[in-house]
Amino acid sequence: MLEINNLHVKLEEEDKVILRGVNLSIGAGEVHAIMGPNGSGKSTLSYVLSGRDGYEVTEGSATLDGEELLEMEPEARAAAGLFLAFQYPVEIPGVGNMTFLRTAVNAQRKTRGEPEISAGDFLKLVREKAKTLKIDADMLKRPVNVGFSGGEKKRNEILQMAMLEPKMCILDETDSGLDVDAMKLVSEGVNALRGAGRSFLVITHYQRLLDHIKPDFVHIMAAGRIIKTGGPELALEVENNGYADLLAEGV
Amino acid sequence: MAVLQSKQDALQARLSGLQFAPGGWLGAARSEALRRVTAMGLPGKRDEYWRYSDPTGLNATDATPVDLFDPLDEPAPFSGVDRLKIVFVDGVFDASQSDALALEGVQIEHLAEAGRADIHWASALYGVLETRGQSPVQRPLAALNSAFAAQGVLIRVTATPSKPISLIYQHKTATSDAMLHHCVKVESGAEVTILENGAAAARLSHVMEVDVADGARFHHIRAQGRAHLRQAITHLFARIGRNAAFKSFTLTANGHLTRNEAVLELLGADSVAHVAGAALGDGDFHHDDTVFITHAAERCESRQVFKKVLKNGAVGVFQGKILVKQGAQKTDGYQISQALMLDDDSQFLAKPELEIYADDVKCSHGSTSGAIDETALFYLRSRGVPLRAAQSLLVLAFLAEAIAEIEDEEISDDIRQRLQSWLARHEH
């Protein structure tokens, strides 16, 4: 599904190298987790894959089902099936949440050459998905993320994911700022979307989230590289011992 | 104080190109107006209220000719709205394109014919609100209009008519110089919507005096033409009674020079005055909103909401004042002026003012200028919305607060549609 090969990235404005040769292969239906200390390049990886400005790829590639992602505009990557759940979802005053969702769904359909979803079908679908995420009608009417609590913003991200039905989902610290109940709700939302065709890359600091969203593989990232890969037990090891031993090993 | 010679010279040159129409009550009102403008002279660049906009083109004896523009690609504003149409071509009433001036609950007279009749209510309004509006800020171009305008309508609303009254201004001669003066009296308990649209002429001078009686409601929505290098100076004067409402929204898309002045007086308790505008400028565009709202009674609410989208050297100006008089307790005054700059070449000049002589009031003002939020743009694109569509969505979101001031949904949809088309035509 997602193949990242020897990816090197630096900040465009300054001569600061962030990623130094990331290799990662995610198969269809797999859930991978990336953990690592602050500043190791986890969020940068998610931004580079989704096409945010400000980064320069100096070497390497990233493909989604064989298509080179790094040369596509962000909207084309989304239409190709990539989705990033933001660590800090953006507030957009003046744009209603519902309008936003419908514009996004229809834009992707249009890009893929599919017919637009009818207003009635859309409404039915969004109400059904919102209900399972405990998103009420008021949240759907309000401007995108404006006045939402931390938990509401994250649930809104998962709602977008559910509506857009991407095949490759990246969750960037989706657990940050969530209390135990909200984390459970968000995780249930994610788990409901797990299926044969859909893959996940879960970026997190804490093993906690991985109790709810069970990964197939856990990777440890440090200084812009993946230094160790293992099963779910690797996350427990980090939780118990911290990164010090792994970092010493990785050098 | 003697009036500057340059202002007097400008006035004399301007007067040489105008024809005075004496006779009747209207002639008397015009003479009074001529006296007022003679005492003031025409505006100059050194006047406090003309610091950001150059009045030269408005003062000139003749209008600068402007190429005609026919927007064949979209229907004229308000086309879908059931309304009573009154058409002016280059500032002159055109009966052949207009509806019969008959609508239940409304009396409509032509200014051109009004001088001969004794229209008591109009003689108590024509030039009267304009005169009130001359202090503390002089508005000589409004007095000039009162002195020389020969065209316009006098509208008296005694009930709530079934449809809006639509004033349509067509520009068909490259050199036309139009002067329109309208008076609207909304009697106690009545409610009316006035629509205005069109570029009108190469140069337009426009005055509308509105008397909103106790318990009456006045709605005004105008679209000032598009992609057109005309010049325009407009004045809205309003006197608002008790428990009454005045609401005005203006859409301006291009125009070499547009100065829209609104001078509103809240004279009775528990009333509202809302004035809003959305302006879209690309290139040779100078747009000026100059607003003065006086709170002279208790528990009134005023809102000024002005949003400008500027690119390629377009200039936006906002001068907005709230004056709260002694005794106007529990006043709620809100003022916001914002510019969205789509590039680095454009300019926004804002002068918000508050002057308050009551101690129990709530007044706020804000003014900002900035670029499109790149983070929001990326967020939209990451969800699959293409760049152009994402930009348009954010521009419309920026304008939303101003458009929300239009109460009628059909009309606000029409305005929103126009904004969308403009954005589509003026992509980077």
XYZ file of C-alpha atoms in Angstrom:
679
model
C 0.000 0.000 0.000
C 2.436 2.662 1.229
C 6.109 2.275 0.368
C 8.618 4.771 1.730
C 12.154 4.403 0.445
C 15.236 6.144 1.813
C 13.299 9.389 2.413
C 15.457 12.429 3.190
C 13.758 15.740 4.024
C 14.968 19.139 5.130
C 13.180 22.334 6.090
C 12.888 24.629 3.099
C 13.587 27.874 4.971
C 16.563 26.720 7.000
C 19.221 24.211 6.256
C 17.892 21.795 8.833
C 17.693 18.110 7.975
C 14.747 16.337 9.629
C 14.400 12.944 7.960
C 17.570 11.011 7.193
C 16.608 7.954 5.206
C 13.226 6.625 6.325
C 12.247 3.178 5.051
C 8.778 1.872 5.717
C 6.504 -0.605 3.986
C 2.847 -0.852 4.953
C 0.758 -3.611 3.443
C -2.976 -3.464 2.726
C -5.057 -3.777 5.894
C -2.063 -3.415 8.220
C -1.800 -1.118 11.217
C 1.633 0.315 11.922
C 2.573 2.518 14.861
C 5.485 4.917 15.031
C 6.810 5.988 18.397
C 9.796 8.106 19.196
C 11.104 10.967 21.278
C 10.164 14.594 20.578
C 11.900 16.002 17.540
C 12.600 12.614 15.978
C 10.691 13.551 12.789
C 7.357 11.726 13.287
C 5.092 14.677 12.505
C 7.344 15.814 9.667
C 6.898 12.407 8.069
C 3.098 12.822 8.211
C 3.238 16.339 6.765
C 5.613 15.381 3.952
C 3.402 12.461 2.990
C 0.292 14.672 2.899
C 2.011 17.457 0.961
C 2.350 20.388 3.330
C 4.523 23.309 2.168
C 7.805 24.137 3.792
C 9.646 20.842 3.335
C 12.128 19.825 0.690
C 12.596 16.199 -0.238
C 16.275 15.812 -1.045
C 16.288 12.062 -1.672
C 14.040 9.032 -1.726
C 10.443 8.280 -2.624
C 7.031 7.475 -1.227
C 4.419 5.628 -3.253
C 0.786 4.807 -2.617
C -0.243 1.703 -4.563
C 2.642 2.359 -6.909
C 1.841 6.044 -7.508
C 4.551 8.540 -6.556
C 2.971 10.657 -3.812
C 5.659 13.287 -3.428
C 5.017 14.864 -6.807
C 1.284 15.212 -6.319
C -0.618 18.239 -4.985
C -2.135 17.669 -1.530
C -5.659 17.428 -3.000
C -4.526 14.766 -5.484
C -2.986 12.721 -2.679
C -6.294 12.918 -0.813
C -8.210 11.809 -3.888
C -5.738 8.941 -4.301
C -6.791 7.738 -0.864
C -4.404 9.316 1.637
C -5.777 10.883 4.791
C -4.009 12.707 7.602
C -5.781 13.139 10.935
C -4.149 16.335 12.206
C -2.470 16.640 15.565
C -3.922 20.158 15.721
C -7.110 20.262 13.602
C -7.507 23.681 11.998
C -10.338 26.090 12.827
C -12.031 27.634 9.783
C -14.424 30.413 10.801
C -17.213 31.047 8.313
C -17.190 27.562 6.758
C -19.867 25.275 8.138
C -18.727 21.772 9.102
C -21.388 20.224 6.893
C -20.449 22.365 3.877
C -16.822 21.452 4.446
C -17.559 17.724 4.557
C -19.761 17.782 1.475
C -17.284 19.926 -0.493
C -14.487 17.500 0.382
C -16.466 14.354 -0.422
C -17.657 15.731 -3.757
C -14.261 17.180 -4.702
C -12.669 13.762 -4.266
C -15.448 12.057 -6.188
C -15.055 14.556 -9.009
C -11.294 14.026 -9.171
C -11.858 10.273 -9.385
C -14.477 10.728 -12.096
C -17.373 9.604 -9.900
C -20.777 11.334 -9.704
C -21.446 13.740 -6.829
C -23.354 12.425 -3.833
C -26.909 13.751 -3.614
C -27.781 16.133 -0.790
C -30.213 13.632 0.693
C -27.813 10.682 0.605
C -25.048 12.824 2.037
C -27.204 13.998 4.921
C -28.261 10.458 5.764
C -24.686 9.214 5.669
C -23.211 12.015 7.738
C -25.910 11.711 10.410
C -25.346 7.994 10.711
C -21.555 8.316 11.021
C -21.789 11.311 13.356
C -24.061 9.390 15.686
C -21.533 6.621 16.324
C -18.912 9.273 17.127
C -21.364 11.110 19.422
C -21.178 14.217 17.247
C -24.442 16.103 17.591
C -26.338 18.160 15.016
C -25.044 21.396 16.512
C -21.410 20.392 15.905
C -22.230 19.652 12.287
C -23.765 23.082 11.822
C -21.015 25.082 13.509
C -18.013 26.397 11.578
C -15.240 23.812 11.161
C -13.608 23.160 14.561
C -14.481 26.649 15.837
C -15.227 26.511 19.542
C -14.758 22.708 19.580
C -13.092 21.149 22.609
C -9.895 19.127 22.085
C -11.898 15.905 22.109
C -14.532 17.254 19.703
C -11.841 18.293 17.238
C -10.332 14.810 17.226
C -13.739 13.177 16.833
C -14.391 15.543 13.943
C -11.179 14.304 12.297
C -12.390 10.728 12.562
C -15.781 11.763 11.134
C -13.996 13.226 8.107
C -12.054 9.993 7.760
C -15.269 7.969 7.936
C -16.917 10.134 5.283
C -13.947 10.206 2.900
C -13.183 6.472 3.223
C -9.455 6.733 2.473
C -7.329 3.628 2.000
C -4.263 4.929 3.836
C -4.876 6.780 7.106
C -2.191 8.588 9.045
C -3.096 9.512 12.622
C -0.733 12.155 13.967
C -0.857 12.057 17.779
C -4.603 11.615 17.671
C -4.489 10.759 21.389
C -2.948 14.086 22.434
C -5.289 16.182 24.518
C -7.838 13.380 24.947
C -9.235 12.102 28.217
C -9.763 8.367 28.722
C -13.380 8.378 27.502
C -12.637 10.485 24.435
C -9.704 8.255 23.543
C -11.971 5.230 23.729
C -14.552 6.910 21.502
C -11.964 7.938 18.934
C -10.353 4.495 18.968
C -13.713 2.821 18.424
C -14.227 5.142 15.474
C -10.893 4.116 14.024
C -11.410 0.414 14.703
C -14.768 0.543 12.948
C -12.893 1.628 9.826
C -10.324 -1.186 10.005
C -10.793 -3.630 7.231
C -9.004 -5.653 4.624
C -8.301 -2.829 2.234
C -7.521 -0.013 4.659
C -4.153 0.627 6.275
C -3.172 2.833 9.188
C -0.057 4.614 10.330
C -0.513 5.663 13.947
C 1.929 8.204 15.345
C 1.905 8.405 19.117
C 3.960 9.097 22.195
C 2.083 6.710 24.396
C 1.476 3.019 24.436
C -2.002 3.740 25.881
C -3.534 4.430 22.466
C -2.178 1.128 21.178
C -4.209 -0.732 23.808
C -7.258 0.518 21.923
C -5.949 0.506 18.363
C -3.919 -2.693 18.230
C -1.001 -2.402 15.803
C 0.522 -5.161 13.723
C 3.926 -3.478 13.779
C 5.614 -0.910 15.988
C 8.496 1.236 14.753
C 10.807 3.382 16.825
C 11.934 6.574 15.155
C 14.919 8.617 16.288
C 16.910 11.402 14.653
C 15.008 11.082 11.365
C 15.307 7.315 10.935
C 13.443 4.207 11.940
C 15.886 2.493 14.263
C 13.898 -0.513 15.368
C 10.839 -2.450 14.268
C 8.904 -5.039 16.222
C 5.472 -6.210 17.318
C 3.124 -4.644 19.895
C 5.536 -5.741 22.657
C 7.993 -3.063 21.488
C 5.537 -0.367 22.583
C 5.330 -1.911 26.043
C 9.097 -1.947 26.273
C 9.168 1.800 25.518
C 6.415 2.418 28.064
C 8.394 0.601 30.758
C 11.970 1.627 29.987
C 11.815 4.816 27.922
C 13.847 5.355 24.773
C 17.355 5.478 26.293
C 18.250 1.797 25.747
C 16.804 1.734 22.233
C 18.647 4.891 21.265
C 21.933 3.465 22.588
C 21.309 0.301 20.558
C 20.426 2.220 17.448
C 23.631 4.251 17.255
C -13.746 80.793 8.282
C -13.227 81.568 4.658
C -13.455 78.613 2.349
C -10.221 77.759 0.588
C -10.027 79.413 -2.807
C -9.188 76.085 -4.459
C -12.431 74.597 -3.135
C -14.421 77.558 -4.401
C -12.704 77.410 -7.781
C -13.510 73.723 -8.021
C -17.147 74.474 -7.197
C -17.436 77.267 -9.768
C -16.002 75.003 -12.467
C -18.417 72.245 -11.498
C -21.421 74.569 -11.417
C -20.656 75.755 -14.932
C -21.627 72.325 -16.232
C -24.890 72.051 -14.287
C -28.411 73.256 -14.924
C -30.444 74.661 -12.025
C -34.183 73.895 -12.006
C -36.137 76.466 -10.007
C -39.837 76.485 -9.063
C -42.153 75.054 -6.420
C -41.162 73.515 -3.096
C -38.422 71.533 -4.805
C -36.901 74.669 -6.308
C -36.804 76.228 -2.862
C -35.113 73.122 -1.412
C -32.617 73.175 -4.280
C -31.805 76.851 -3.651
C -31.141 76.051 0.000
C -28.867 73.194 -1.026
C -27.003 75.426 -3.465
C -26.443 77.874 -0.642
C -25.036 75.065 1.530
C -22.609 73.789 -1.065
C -21.525 77.338 -1.930
C -20.670 77.902 1.721
C -18.571 74.734 1.807
C -16.900 74.551 -1.585
C -16.085 71.121 -3.034
C -14.000 68.593 -1.090
C -10.222 68.715 -1.308
C -7.452 66.239 -0.639
C -6.562 68.164 2.498
C -9.959 67.633 4.125
C -9.812 65.238 7.051
C -12.532 63.045 5.514
C -10.880 62.940 2.079
C -7.402 61.964 3.166
C -7.610 58.452 1.778
C -9.714 59.050 -1.345
C -9.047 61.590 -4.064
C -12.200 63.601 -4.936
C -10.708 65.076 -8.149
C -12.697 62.879 -10.502
C -15.921 63.566 -8.573
C -15.292 67.324 -8.596
C -14.405 67.568 -12.289
C -16.776 69.481 -14.562
C -17.256 66.482 -16.841
C -17.310 62.782 -16.159
C -14.337 60.787 -17.410
C -15.699 58.582 -20.218
C -15.872 54.883 -19.425
C -16.169 51.905 -21.759
C -19.546 50.246 -21.612
C -19.656 46.823 -20.089
C -22.276 44.205 -20.699
C -22.021 41.206 -18.377
C -23.570 38.734 -20.780
C -22.275 35.728 -18.858
C -24.553 36.153 -15.857
C -28.067 37.477 -15.236
C -28.383 40.924 -13.660
C -28.631 40.974 -9.864
C -32.026 40.161 -8.342
C -33.298 38.827 -11.719
C -34.971 35.918 -9.977
C -36.684 38.080 -7.379
C -40.326 39.092 -7.821
C -40.065 42.895 -7.607
C -41.376 46.225 -8.880
C -38.847 47.456 -11.431
C -37.951 51.108 -11.899
C -35.283 51.542 -14.548
C -32.944 54.470 -15.096
C -30.711 54.612 -18.171
C -27.653 56.792 -17.683
C -29.485 58.368 -14.768
C -32.745 59.087 -16.615
C -36.008 57.263 -15.908
C -36.974 54.836 -18.665
C -40.716 54.138 -18.630
C -40.499 51.522 -21.376
C -38.409 49.174 -19.255
C -40.122 49.968 -15.961
C -43.181 48.472 -14.340
C -46.245 50.613 -13.684
C -45.544 52.473 -10.470
C -48.404 50.832 -8.642
C -47.943 48.658 -5.595
C -50.297 48.241 -2.678
C -49.123 50.082 0.425
C -46.759 52.330 -1.519
C -46.952 55.684 -3.304
C -44.214 56.412 -5.810
C -43.637 59.800 -7.496
C -40.961 60.906 -9.913
C -38.698 63.625 -8.658
C -38.808 65.142 -12.145
C -42.548 65.763 -11.736
C -42.697 66.339 -8.005
C -41.889 70.036 -8.047
C -45.271 70.879 -9.552
C -47.290 69.009 -6.938
C -47.544 69.709 -3.254
C -46.112 66.560 -1.763
C -46.073 67.514 1.852
C -44.174 64.498 3.230
C -41.450 64.797 0.619
C -40.924 68.506 1.149
C -40.287 67.670 4.810
C -37.617 65.162 3.789
C -35.877 66.320 0.612
C -32.545 67.879 1.565
C -33.584 67.834 5.211
C -31.715 64.696 6.276
C -28.833 65.705 4.022
C -28.678 69.007 5.917
C -28.682 67.183 9.258
C -25.834 65.048 7.931
C -23.626 68.088 7.218
C -22.626 68.351 10.856
C -20.140 67.651 12.307
C -18.669 66.400 9.001
C -19.230 68.412 5.820
C -20.503 66.479 2.801
C -20.528 69.031 -0.014
C -21.073 66.471 -2.783
C -24.365 65.486 -1.134
C -25.509 69.119 -1.011
C -24.471 69.509 -4.651
C -26.680 66.530 -5.452
C -29.642 68.018 -3.559
C -29.207 71.246 -5.514
C -29.043 69.743 -8.991
C -30.475 66.209 -9.078
C -33.401 66.166 -11.483
C -34.060 62.427 -11.408
C -35.084 60.025 -8.692
C -38.124 58.695 -6.925
C -40.102 59.679 -3.872
C -41.394 56.576 -2.145
C -43.884 56.642 0.689
C -44.594 53.317 2.342
C -47.765 53.100 4.386
C -48.082 49.326 4.773
C -45.975 46.297 3.926
C -45.893 45.822 0.138
C -45.916 42.297 -1.248
C -42.586 42.682 -3.065
C -39.404 44.739 -3.061
C -39.001 47.941 -5.041
C -36.074 47.532 -7.391
C -34.144 50.504 -8.757
C -32.123 49.449 -11.772
C -29.347 51.635 -13.141
C -28.163 50.925 -16.664
C -25.086 52.512 -18.182
C -25.431 52.942 -21.954
C -23.460 56.075 -22.861
C -19.712 56.247 -22.349
C -19.761 59.852 -21.114
C -22.900 59.848 -18.978
C -22.933 61.801 -15.735
C -25.869 60.844 -13.518
C -27.357 62.504 -10.471
C -30.067 60.611 -8.643
C -31.869 61.676 -5.505
C -34.388 59.433 -3.793
C -36.509 59.966 -0.699
C -38.092 57.079 1.171
C -40.529 57.501 3.993
C -41.514 54.345 5.833
C -44.550 55.185 7.923
C -45.197 53.804 11.380
C -45.476 50.006 11.409
C -44.706 49.644 7.679
C -41.886 47.554 6.182
C -40.189 47.755 2.804
C -37.219 46.363 0.890
C -35.439 48.560 -1.640
C -33.062 46.942 -4.126
C -30.569 48.875 -6.225
C -28.278 47.534 -8.888
C -26.165 48.585 -11.819
C -23.258 50.832 -12.647
C -25.629 53.729 -13.573
C -23.263 55.952 -15.549
C -19.638 56.881 -16.167
C -20.049 59.000 -13.062
C -22.800 58.679 -10.488
C -23.831 60.991 -7.708
C -26.468 59.324 -5.572
C -28.362 60.430 -2.489
C -31.042 58.496 -0.667
C -32.798 60.051 2.307
C -34.688 57.550 4.435
C -37.103 58.334 7.213
C -37.931 55.241 9.245
C -40.863 56.040 11.539
C -41.628 54.399 14.899
C -42.078 50.652 14.555
C -41.123 50.681 10.855
C -38.527 48.508 9.097
C -36.366 49.401 6.117
C -34.201 46.928 4.184
C -31.777 48.001 1.501
C -29.611 45.744 -0.643
C -27.560 47.052 -3.501
C -25.088 45.678 -6.042
C -23.017 48.410 -7.626
C -22.076 46.838 -10.956
C -18.970 44.917 -11.878
C -15.780 45.056 -13.975
C -16.438 48.627 -14.783
C -14.251 51.696 -14.284
C -17.015 54.122 -13.370
C -16.793 56.602 -10.518
C -19.480 56.901 -7.881
C -20.242 58.933 -4.803
C -23.259 57.735 -2.865
C -24.870 58.987 0.331
C -27.422 57.237 2.486
C -28.987 59.494 5.100
C -31.373 57.966 7.598
C -33.399 59.083 10.553
C -34.607 56.154 12.605
C -37.498 56.396 15.077
C -38.442 54.319 18.068
C -38.499 50.511 17.934
C -37.559 50.672 14.250
C -34.974 48.994 12.025
C -32.695 50.171 9.230
C -30.601 47.568 7.435
C -28.408 48.191 4.430
C -25.995 45.938 2.547
C -23.844 46.872 -0.444
C -21.877 44.659 -2.802
C -19.221 46.437 -4.841
C -17.187 44.565 -7.427
C -14.657 46.825 -9.096
C -15.126 50.457 -10.097
C -12.320 52.982 -10.537
C -13.605 54.981 -7.561
C -16.497 54.259 -5.230
C -17.227 56.237 -2.118
C -20.259 55.053 -0.176
C -21.231 57.257 2.731
C -23.848 56.320 5.294
C -25.039 58.818 7.875
C -27.498 57.248 10.269
C -29.229 58.731 13.281
C -30.904 56.588 15.898
C -33.406 59.050 17.361
C -35.887 56.745 19.112
C -35.260 54.109 21.777
C -34.951 50.349 21.110
C -34.022 50.623 17.437
C -31.361 49.046 15.254
C -29.173 50.363 12.448
C -27.070 47.870 10.510
C -24.875 48.828 7.610
C -22.696 46.259 5.877
C -20.642 45.882 2.753
C -18.662 43.359 0.755
C -16.180 44.818 -1.716
C -14.154 42.929 -4.298
C -11.336 44.765 -6.006
C -8.905 43.591 -8.659
C -6.500 46.171 -10.073
C -7.741 49.706 -10.770
C -10.115 49.824 -7.816
C -10.529 52.308 -5.032
C -13.362 51.637 -2.642
C -14.227 53.809 0.330
C -16.859 53.168 3.002
C -17.414 56.210 5.177
C -19.964 55.687 7.930
C -21.252 57.902 10.724
C -23.779 56.474 13.173
C -25.249 58.649 15.915
C -26.898 57.089 18.950
C -29.246 59.722 20.376
C -31.638 57.402 22.218
C -31.497 54.602 24.738
C -31.078 50.874 24.102
C -30.296 51.075 20.400
C -28.038 48.678 18.571
C -25.806 49.549 15.632
C -23.599 47.292 13.538
C -21.052 48.196 10.884
C -19.657 45.150 9.089
C -17.338 45.824 6.158
C -15.225 43.241 4.362
C -12.940 43.876 1.416
C -11.088 41.433 -0.805
C -8.222 43.135 -2.593
C -5.664 42.191 -5.229
C -3.386 43.660 -7.902
C -3.038 47.079 -6.309
C -6.664 47.585 -5.294
C -7.243 50.039 -2.455
C -9.833 49.730 0.296
C -10.752 52.503 2.709
C -12.931 52.400 5.798
C -13.804 55.412 7.918
C -16.376 54.478 10.516
C -17.602 56.423 13.454
C -19.970 55.720 16.313
C -21.122 58.778 18.233
C -22.993 58.044 21.452
C -24.738 61.133 22.740
C -25.364 61.991 26.345
C -28.306 60.007 27.649
C -28.055 57.241 25.015
C -27.577 54.656 27.743
C -27.450 50.901 27.051
C -26.169 51.569 23.561
C -24.725 48.510 21.831
C -22.358 49.582 19.061
C -20.346 47.128 16.992
C -17.948 47.934 14.209
C -15.684 45.633 12.218
C -13.699 46.381 9.076
C -11.458 43.759 7.555
C -9.446 43.337 4.404
C -8.255 40.113 2.871
C -5.224 40.836 0.707
C -4.739 38.257 -2.022
C -1.279 39.634 -2.846
C 1.316 42.096 -1.535
C 0.366 44.974 -3.866
C -2.940 46.010 -2.360
C -3.700 48.497 0.356
C -6.248 48.858 3.142
C -6.673 52.082 5.090
C -8.940 52.093 8.117
C -9.943 54.804 10.531
C -12.337 53.521 13.194
C -13.633 56.146 15.612
C -15.695 56.068 18.788
C -16.965 59.158 20.580
C -18.989 58.390 23.679
C -20.797 60.735 26.068
C -22.857 58.159 28.001
C -21.451 55.959 30.745
C -23.467 52.752 30.420
C -22.736 51.615 26.865
C -21.119 48.700 25.060
C -19.103 49.668 22.002
C -16.513 47.619 20.185
C -14.487 48.131 17.073
C -11.968 46.034 15.238
C -9.989 46.346 12.067
C -7.673 43.794 10.501
C -5.912 43.112 7.253
C -4.235 39.887 6.312
C -3.601 37.188 3.745
C -5.400 33.889 3.258
C -4.716 31.536 6.158
C -2.204 29.042 4.706
C -2.883 26.495 7.431
C -6.600 26.484 6.665
C -5.797 26.260 2.952
C -3.637 23.170 3.494
C -6.274 21.624 5.743
C -8.881 21.951 2.977
C -6.520 20.634 0.317
C -5.536 17.682 2.482
C -9.224 16.727 2.407
C -9.218 16.754 -1.379
C -10.518 20.258 -2.095
C -8.542 21.686 -5.063
C -6.488 24.830 -4.466
C -8.797 27.274 -6.319
C -11.939 25.926 -4.720
C -10.274 26.022 -1.313
C -9.260 29.647 -1.837
C -12.782 30.596 -2.903
C -14.256 28.804 0.092
C -11.973 30.769 2.430
C -12.724 34.094 0.723
C -16.455 33.440 1.012
C -15.959 32.493 4.649
C -14.205 35.807 5.164
C -17.160 37.657 3.625
C -19.795 35.580 5.415
C -20.308 37.961 8.335
C -21.196 40.822 5.986
C -23.527 38.695 3.848
C -25.235 37.448 7.013
C -26.565 40.981 7.437
C -28.998 40.352 4.558
C -32.179 38.969 6.095
C -33.876 37.692 2.935
C -32.480 34.289 2.016
C -33.287 34.490 -1.695
C -31.434 37.790 -1.954
C -28.450 36.678 0.107
C -28.155 33.570 -2.097
C -28.142 35.841 -5.154
C -25.354 37.954 -3.641
C -23.354 34.868 -2.652
C -23.689 33.495 -6.183
C -22.311 36.767 -7.576
C -19.369 36.647 -5.195
C -18.616 33.093 -6.279
C -18.711 34.038 -9.954
C -16.445 37.008 -9.334
C -13.949 34.796 -7.545
C -14.042 32.280 -10.382
C -13.359 35.058 -12.915
C -10.557 36.613 -10.873
C -8.499 33.577 -9.957
C -4.789 34.185 -9.634
